[in-house]
Amino acid sequence: MRALCKVHEGDGGVEIREVPAPKIKEDELLVRVSHVGICGTDMHVVRDEYPANLPVIMGHEFSGTVCETGSGVSGFTAGDRIVSMVPGYTCGRCRFCQEGLLLQCTERKSFGSGMDGAMAEYIAVRADRVFKIPEQVQLREAALIEPIGCCVRSVLEISRLRAGDYVYVSGPGAMGQIVVQLAKISGANVTVGGTDVDENRLSLAKELGADHVVNVQQEDVFKKAADITGGEMYDVVYECAGAQPSADTCLRLLRKCGQYVQVGLFGRQIAFDMDHALINQKHIVNSFGSERSSFATAIRLMKDGLLKVDRLISREYSLEEWQDAFAAAFEKTGYKIMFKL
């Protein structure tokens, strides 16, 4: 089968290879991949900014159709449309596995970095990591359930967002646009911040429900925050850009005793004014990926039509067009870039 692999570090480290299709174990499903999105983590893997067990097939945001079931699997049959959680392997024994926090497993291997992922024609997945796709949801949209689950984890499970809160979302990319919608569903007043290159993204944020948008390169974001919040600044901020200037702005836009939520991955160490956070009792939390509960919530929200995600799929590429696809992702010319297998 064809697969897009990260084979070694440095230039030329990514290539399409012909590799054997996976053979499933008794507790696994063989899945024909339909769509797989390019995630920020994939981009960090390409740039050697995220640890990976090389060589590895990349990709973890995917949807597909069951082709074969292992001898020990029940509840799934060939033809079922599915999505999967990211941890392909966990030990099942450590404290975090016992608490259901699979992404914190001390031996975790995630699809696309720790073990072979979904940028291929087929993938083998453990049945206990899989969710069926509701008939109301298309396969191309279902490939967004994993990043939606990450946002659900940040907004609905980790943060202490309450109806009526003033919220600031920095970074109007795909994740930021999902965070906007989740915050609006929760009853917040939402402001979205971006830069000169985000003009179209800020317009879409307004269409998706944002109450205010601000270009931080053209406007005084602190004055606008004071005007919007009556001088109190934001109750909760979500940093979705994964950039140091964004993190600094978010921290200073937050009111005393407010909550800073880190959503984006930086891919490198950054400077952060922890003394400012300490003196002003600004609470800092983060979330990494999504767990079973957040996946389930994401699917329900999709099924009930509460999230508008079709506009977030900018373009579909074939696997052979991977260079153009990743170039578009790095240039941030759209939102979610997908491969259609």
Short mmCIF file of C-alpha atoms in Angstrom, two decimals:
data_model
loop_
_atom_site.label_atom_id
_atom_site.label_comp_id
_atom_site.label_asym_id
_atom_site.label_seq_id
_atom_site.Cartn_x
_atom_site.Cartn_y
_atom_site.Cartn_z
CA MET A 1 0.00 0.00 0.00
CA ARG A 2 1.02 3.63 -0.43
CA ALA A 3 2.06 5.50 2.71
CA LEU A 4 3.51 8.93 3.48
CA CYS A 5 6.45 8.34 5.79
CA LYS A 6 8.90 10.36 7.82
CA VAL A 7 11.99 8.24 7.20
CA HIS A 8 14.83 10.30 8.68
CA GLU A 9 15.55 13.70 10.18
CA GLY A 10 16.52 16.69 8.06
CA ASP A 11 15.83 17.65 4.44
CA GLY A 12 14.33 14.93 2.30
CA GLY A 13 13.14 13.06 5.34
CA VAL A 14 9.59 12.61 4.03
CA GLU A 15 8.63 10.37 1.12
CA ILE A 16 5.89 8.12 -0.23
CA ARG A 17 6.72 4.46 0.16
CA GLU A 18 5.15 1.18 -0.82
CA VAL A 19 4.76 -0.77 2.41
CA PRO A 20 2.87 -3.94 3.38
CA ALA A 21 -0.71 -3.44 4.55
CA PRO A 22 -0.96 -4.00 8.33
CA LYS A 23 -2.02 -7.37 9.70
CA ILE A 24 -4.49 -7.03 12.55
CA LYS A 25 -4.37 -8.65 15.98
CA GLU A 26 -7.39 -10.26 17.63
CA ASP A 27 -8.43 -6.98 19.33
CA GLU A 28 -7.96 -4.77 16.25
CA LEU A 29 -9.80 -3.51 13.20
CA LEU A 30 -8.36 -3.10 9.72
CA VAL A 31 -9.57 0.26 8.45
CA ARG A 32 -9.54 1.62 4.90
CA VAL A 33 -8.62 5.28 5.37
CA SER A 34 -10.98 7.77 3.75
CA HIS A 35 -9.70 11.21 4.82
CA VAL A 36 -6.78 12.31 6.98
CA GLY A 37 -6.00 15.86 8.03
CA ILE A 38 -2.64 17.57 8.42
CA CYS A 39 -2.26 18.50 12.07
CA GLY A 40 0.18 20.92 13.65
CA THR A 41 1.86 17.87 15.17
CA ASP A 42 2.48 16.45 11.68
CA MET A 43 4.08 19.74 10.71
CA HIS A 44 6.32 19.60 13.79
CA VAL A 45 7.27 15.99 12.91
CA VAL A 46 8.26 17.09 9.40
CA ARG A 47 10.46 19.85 10.88
CA ASP A 48 12.00 17.56 13.53
CA GLU A 49 10.32 19.58 16.28
CA TYR A 50 8.27 16.70 17.74
CA PRO A 51 9.67 13.32 18.81
CA ALA A 52 8.92 10.41 16.48
CA ASN A 53 10.04 6.80 16.14
CA LEU A 54 11.49 6.87 12.63
CA PRO A 55 10.69 5.59 10.10
CA VAL A 56 6.98 6.14 10.71
CA ILE A 57 3.82 6.63 8.68
CA MET A 58 2.48 10.06 9.64
CA GLY A 59 -1.09 11.19 10.42
CA HIS A 60 -3.62 10.73 13.19
CA GLU A 61 -6.70 12.85 12.29
CA PHE A 62 -8.62 10.38 10.16
CA SER A 63 -11.87 8.73 9.23
CA GLY A 64 -12.36 5.43 7.48
CA THR A 65 -14.33 2.24 6.91
CA VAL A 66 -13.83 -1.09 8.64
CA CYS A 67 -12.59 -3.80 6.27
CA GLU A 68 -11.84 -6.60 8.67
CA THR A 69 -12.36 -7.35 12.37
CA GLY A 70 -10.09 -9.31 14.71
CA SER A 71 -11.28 -12.59 16.19
CA GLY A 72 -11.79 -11.02 19.62
CA VAL A 73 -13.71 -7.96 18.45
CA SER A 74 -17.43 -7.50 18.97
CA GLY A 75 -19.69 -4.55 18.13
CA PHE A 76 -18.05 -3.75 14.79
CA THR A 77 -18.55 -5.22 11.33
CA ALA A 78 -17.10 -4.62 7.89
CA GLY A 79 -18.57 -1.45 6.40
CA ASP A 80 -18.82 0.48 9.68
CA ARG A 81 -17.62 4.08 9.33
CA ILE A 82 -15.30 4.99 12.18
CA VAL A 83 -12.89 7.44 13.77
CA SER A 84 -10.20 6.59 16.28
CA MET A 85 -8.48 8.11 19.27
CA VAL A 86 -4.80 8.99 18.83
CA PRO A 87 -3.07 6.65 21.35
CA GLY A 88 -2.54 3.52 19.27
CA TYR A 89 -0.81 1.77 22.14
CA THR A 90 -1.04 2.22 25.91
CA CYS A 91 0.13 -0.11 28.65
CA GLY A 92 -3.18 -0.41 30.52
CA ARG A 93 -1.32 -0.72 33.83
CA CYS A 94 0.00 2.70 34.82
CA ARG A 95 -1.83 5.21 36.99
CA PHE A 96 -2.88 7.28 34.00
CA CYS A 97 -4.32 4.35 32.06
CA GLN A 98 -6.26 3.33 35.17
CA GLU A 99 -7.65 6.88 35.39
CA GLY A 100 -8.61 6.90 31.70
CA LEU A 101 -5.96 9.47 30.77
CA LEU A 102 -4.54 7.49 27.87
CA LEU A 103 -2.46 10.33 26.43
CA GLN A 104 -0.50 10.48 29.68
CA CYS A 105 0.37 6.78 29.67
CA THR A 106 4.04 6.32 30.48
CA GLU A 107 4.42 3.92 27.52
CA ARG A 108 2.02 5.62 25.08
CA LYS A 109 2.64 5.40 21.35
CA SER A 110 0.51 7.73 19.24
CA PHE A 111 -0.45 7.24 15.62
CA GLY A 112 1.75 9.21 13.25
CA SER A 113 4.69 9.71 15.63
CA GLY A 114 5.18 6.84 18.06
CA MET A 115 3.77 4.24 15.67
CA ASP A 116 2.50 4.03 12.10
CA GLY A 117 -0.41 6.36 11.43
CA ALA A 118 -3.15 7.11 8.94
CA MET A 119 -1.47 8.78 5.94
CA ALA A 120 -1.78 5.45 4.17
CA GLU A 121 -4.39 3.35 2.46
CA TYR A 122 -4.98 1.17 5.54
CA ILE A 123 -4.42 1.37 9.27
CA ALA A 124 -4.82 -1.15 12.10
CA VAL A 125 -6.52 0.23 15.22
CA ARG A 126 -7.56 -1.23 18.54
CA ALA A 127 -11.32 -1.65 18.68
CA ASP A 128 -11.53 -0.10 22.14
CA ARG A 129 -10.17 3.19 20.72
CA VAL A 130 -12.77 3.44 17.95
CA PHE A 131 -16.08 5.30 17.66
CA LYS A 132 -18.72 4.80 15.00
CA ILE A 133 -19.61 7.83 12.88
CA PRO A 134 -23.29 8.89 13.02
CA GLU A 135 -25.11 8.68 9.70
CA GLN A 136 -25.64 12.47 9.79
CA VAL A 137 -21.86 13.06 9.51
CA GLN A 138 -19.90 12.72 6.27
CA LEU A 139 -16.55 10.94 6.24
CA ARG A 140 -14.66 14.09 5.24
CA GLU A 141 -16.17 16.01 8.16
CA ALA A 142 -15.61 13.09 10.52
CA ALA A 143 -11.84 13.43 10.02
CA LEU A 144 -12.19 16.64 12.06
CA ILE A 145 -13.61 14.82 15.09
CA GLU A 146 -10.13 14.34 16.58
CA PRO A 147 -9.19 18.06 16.53
CA ILE A 148 -12.72 18.91 17.67
CA GLY A 149 -12.17 16.52 20.56
CA CYS A 150 -8.97 18.37 21.45
CA CYS A 151 -10.92 21.63 21.58
CA VAL A 152 -13.71 20.03 23.60
CA ARG A 153 -11.06 18.90 26.06
CA SER A 154 -9.69 22.44 26.35
CA VAL A 155 -12.95 24.41 26.45
CA LEU A 156 -15.57 22.13 28.00
CA GLU A 157 -13.51 19.80 30.20
CA ILE A 158 -10.36 21.63 31.33
CA SER A 159 -11.27 25.31 31.44
CA ARG A 160 -13.77 26.78 33.90
CA LEU A 161 -15.72 28.69 31.27
CA ARG A 162 -19.14 29.92 32.39
CA ALA A 163 -22.06 31.50 30.54
CA GLY A 164 -21.60 35.25 30.36
CA ASP A 165 -17.80 35.14 30.53
CA TYR A 166 -15.73 37.40 28.31
CA VAL A 167 -13.41 35.19 26.25
CA TYR A 168 -10.43 35.93 24.03
CA VAL A 169 -9.28 33.42 21.40
CA SER A 170 -5.86 34.04 19.85
CA GLY A 171 -5.25 32.40 16.48
CA PRO A 172 -8.20 31.98 14.07
CA GLY A 173 -6.96 28.79 12.42
CA ALA A 174 -8.97 25.58 12.40
CA MET A 175 -8.53 24.96 16.14
CA GLY A 176 -9.31 28.57 17.00
CA GLN A 177 -12.49 28.50 14.91
CA ILE A 178 -13.66 25.38 16.74
CA VAL A 179 -12.84 26.95 20.12
CA VAL A 180 -14.92 30.00 19.12
CA GLN A 181 -17.96 27.83 18.41
CA LEU A 182 -17.61 25.84 21.63
CA ALA A 183 -17.30 29.03 23.68
CA LYS A 184 -20.41 30.45 22.01
CA ILE A 185 -22.34 27.23 22.66
CA SER A 186 -21.36 27.70 26.31
CA GLY A 187 -22.82 31.23 26.40
CA ALA A 188 -19.63 33.32 26.31
CA ASN A 189 -18.99 36.70 24.71
CA VAL A 190 -16.12 35.91 22.34
CA THR A 191 -13.37 38.07 20.83
CA VAL A 192 -10.97 36.58 18.28
CA GLY A 193 -7.51 38.02 17.66
CA GLY A 194 -5.36 37.61 14.56
CA THR A 195 -2.74 39.35 12.44
CA ASP A 196 -2.60 40.91 8.98
CA VAL A 197 -2.51 37.49 7.30
CA ASP A 198 -5.70 36.48 9.12
CA GLU A 199 -8.13 38.92 7.47
CA ASN A 200 -10.24 36.19 5.88
CA ARG A 201 -10.00 34.03 8.99
CA LEU A 202 -11.27 36.84 11.19
CA SER A 203 -14.20 37.31 8.81
CA LEU A 204 -15.05 33.62 9.08
CA ALA A 205 -14.84 33.82 12.88
CA LYS A 206 -17.55 36.48 12.78
CA GLU A 207 -19.68 34.26 10.54
CA LEU A 208 -19.23 31.37 12.98
CA GLY A 209 -20.46 33.42 15.92
CA ALA A 210 -17.62 35.56 17.29
CA ASP A 211 -18.93 38.77 18.86
CA HIS A 212 -15.78 40.77 18.11
CA VAL A 213 -12.60 40.38 16.06
CA VAL A 214 -9.36 42.33 16.33
CA ASN A 215 -6.27 42.62 14.14
CA VAL A 216 -3.52 42.92 16.74
CA GLN A 217 -1.16 44.51 14.20
CA GLN A 218 -3.60 47.27 13.26
CA GLU A 219 -5.60 47.89 16.45
CA ASP A 220 -4.90 48.51 20.12
CA VAL A 221 -5.98 45.10 21.39
CA PHE A 222 -5.78 46.18 25.05
CA LYS A 223 -7.98 49.26 24.56
CA LYS A 224 -10.49 47.17 22.63
CA ALA A 225 -10.50 44.58 25.42
CA ALA A 226 -11.17 47.29 27.99
CA ASP A 227 -14.02 48.68 25.88
CA ILE A 228 -15.61 45.25 25.42
CA THR A 229 -15.31 44.13 29.04
CA GLY A 230 -15.96 47.41 30.79
CA GLY A 231 -12.34 47.67 31.84
CA GLU A 232 -12.17 44.29 33.57
CA MET A 233 -10.39 42.42 30.72
CA TYR A 234 -11.13 38.81 29.74
CA ASP A 235 -12.23 36.07 32.13
CA VAL A 236 -10.73 33.26 30.03
CA VAL A 237 -8.18 33.34 27.20
CA TYR A 238 -7.41 30.48 24.79
CA GLU A 239 -4.01 30.57 23.09
CA CYS A 240 -4.46 28.65 19.84
CA ALA A 241 -1.66 30.08 17.70
CA GLY A 242 1.31 28.39 19.34
CA ALA A 243 3.40 31.57 19.07
CA GLN A 244 5.25 33.47 21.79
CA PRO A 245 3.84 36.96 20.93
CA SER A 246 0.36 35.47 21.07
CA ALA A 247 1.03 33.86 24.45
CA ASP A 248 2.33 37.14 25.87
CA THR A 249 -0.68 39.08 24.57
CA CYS A 250 -3.10 36.49 25.97
CA LEU A 251 -1.51 36.63 29.41
CA ARG A 252 -1.76 40.43 29.57
CA LEU A 253 -5.33 40.51 28.24
CA LEU A 254 -6.44 38.27 31.09
CA ARG A 255 -8.01 39.81 34.17
CA LYS A 256 -6.63 39.16 37.63
CA CYS A 257 -7.61 35.68 38.85
CA GLY A 258 -8.70 34.79 35.29
CA GLN A 259 -7.75 31.60 33.46
CA TYR A 260 -5.19 31.19 30.68
CA VAL A 261 -5.72 28.02 28.62
CA GLN A 262 -2.92 26.78 26.35
CA VAL A 263 -4.35 25.00 23.29
CA GLY A 264 -1.68 25.45 20.60
CA LEU A 265 1.62 23.56 20.47
CA PHE A 266 4.71 25.78 20.20
CA GLY A 267 7.21 23.16 19.05
CA ARG A 268 9.99 24.95 20.95
CA GLN A 269 10.70 26.60 24.30
CA ILE A 270 9.32 30.09 24.78
CA ALA A 271 9.78 32.88 27.32
CA PHE A 272 6.75 33.32 29.57
CA ASP A 273 6.26 35.96 32.30
CA MET A 274 5.43 33.66 35.18
CA ASP A 275 5.98 36.43 37.75
CA HIS A 276 3.20 38.48 36.12
CA ALA A 277 0.91 35.45 36.31
CA LEU A 278 1.89 34.82 39.94
CA ILE A 279 1.48 38.39 41.18
CA ASN A 280 -1.92 38.71 39.49
CA GLN A 281 -3.04 35.18 40.40
CA LYS A 282 -3.68 34.30 36.78
CA HIS A 283 -4.40 30.59 36.59
CA ILE A 284 -2.61 28.70 33.83
CA VAL A 285 -3.92 25.36 32.53
CA ASN A 286 -3.46 23.33 29.38
CA SER A 287 -4.70 20.22 27.67
CA PHE A 288 -2.97 17.78 25.37
CA GLY A 289 -5.08 16.01 22.79
CA SER A 290 -8.40 14.45 23.70
CA GLU A 291 -9.63 11.60 25.86
CA ARG A 292 -12.58 9.23 25.44
CA SER A 293 -15.07 11.66 27.03
CA SER A 294 -14.08 14.51 24.72
CA PHE A 295 -14.33 12.28 21.65
CA ALA A 296 -17.84 11.25 22.67
CA THR A 297 -18.91 14.87 23.20
CA ALA A 298 -17.40 15.93 19.87
CA ILE A 299 -19.39 13.24 18.06
CA ARG A 300 -22.64 14.26 19.76
CA LEU A 301 -22.09 17.91 18.82
CA MET A 302 -21.43 16.90 15.21
CA LYS A 303 -24.46 14.61 15.13
CA ASP A 304 -26.74 17.36 16.44
CA GLY A 305 -25.41 19.93 13.96
CA LEU A 306 -24.13 22.31 16.65
CA LEU A 307 -20.75 22.82 14.97
CA LYS A 308 -20.14 24.23 11.51
CA VAL A 309 -17.05 22.47 10.21
CA ASP A 310 -17.46 22.14 6.44
CA ARG A 311 -16.02 25.65 5.93
CA LEU A 312 -12.91 24.59 7.84
CA ILE A 313 -11.87 22.04 5.20
CA SER A 314 -9.88 24.17 2.79
CA ARG A 315 -8.77 21.59 0.24
CA GLU A 316 -8.36 17.87 -0.34
CA TYR A 317 -5.16 16.49 -1.89
CA SER A 318 -4.11 13.07 -3.09
CA LEU A 319 -1.29 11.43 -1.19
CA GLU A 320 1.00 11.98 -4.18
CA GLU A 321 0.45 15.73 -3.79
CA TRP A 322 1.87 15.70 -0.26
CA GLN A 323 4.46 18.41 -0.94
CA ASP A 324 1.80 20.86 -2.12
CA ALA A 325 -0.46 19.89 0.78
CA PHE A 326 2.19 20.49 3.43
CA ALA A 327 3.29 23.71 1.72
CA ALA A 328 -0.29 24.99 1.99
CA ALA A 329 -0.38 23.98 5.66
CA PHE A 330 2.91 25.72 6.45
CA GLU A 331 1.88 28.85 4.53
CA LYS A 332 -1.40 28.94 6.45
CA THR A 333 -3.29 29.67 3.24
CA GLY A 334 -6.39 27.93 4.57
CA TYR A 335 -7.68 25.98 7.53
CA LYS A 336 -7.65 22.19 7.56
CA ILE A 337 -5.71 20.61 4.70
CA MET A 338 -6.72 17.00 4.04
CA PHE A 339 -5.62 13.98 2.08
CA LYS A 340 -8.40 12.02 0.41
CA LEU A 341 -7.35 8.40 0.11
#
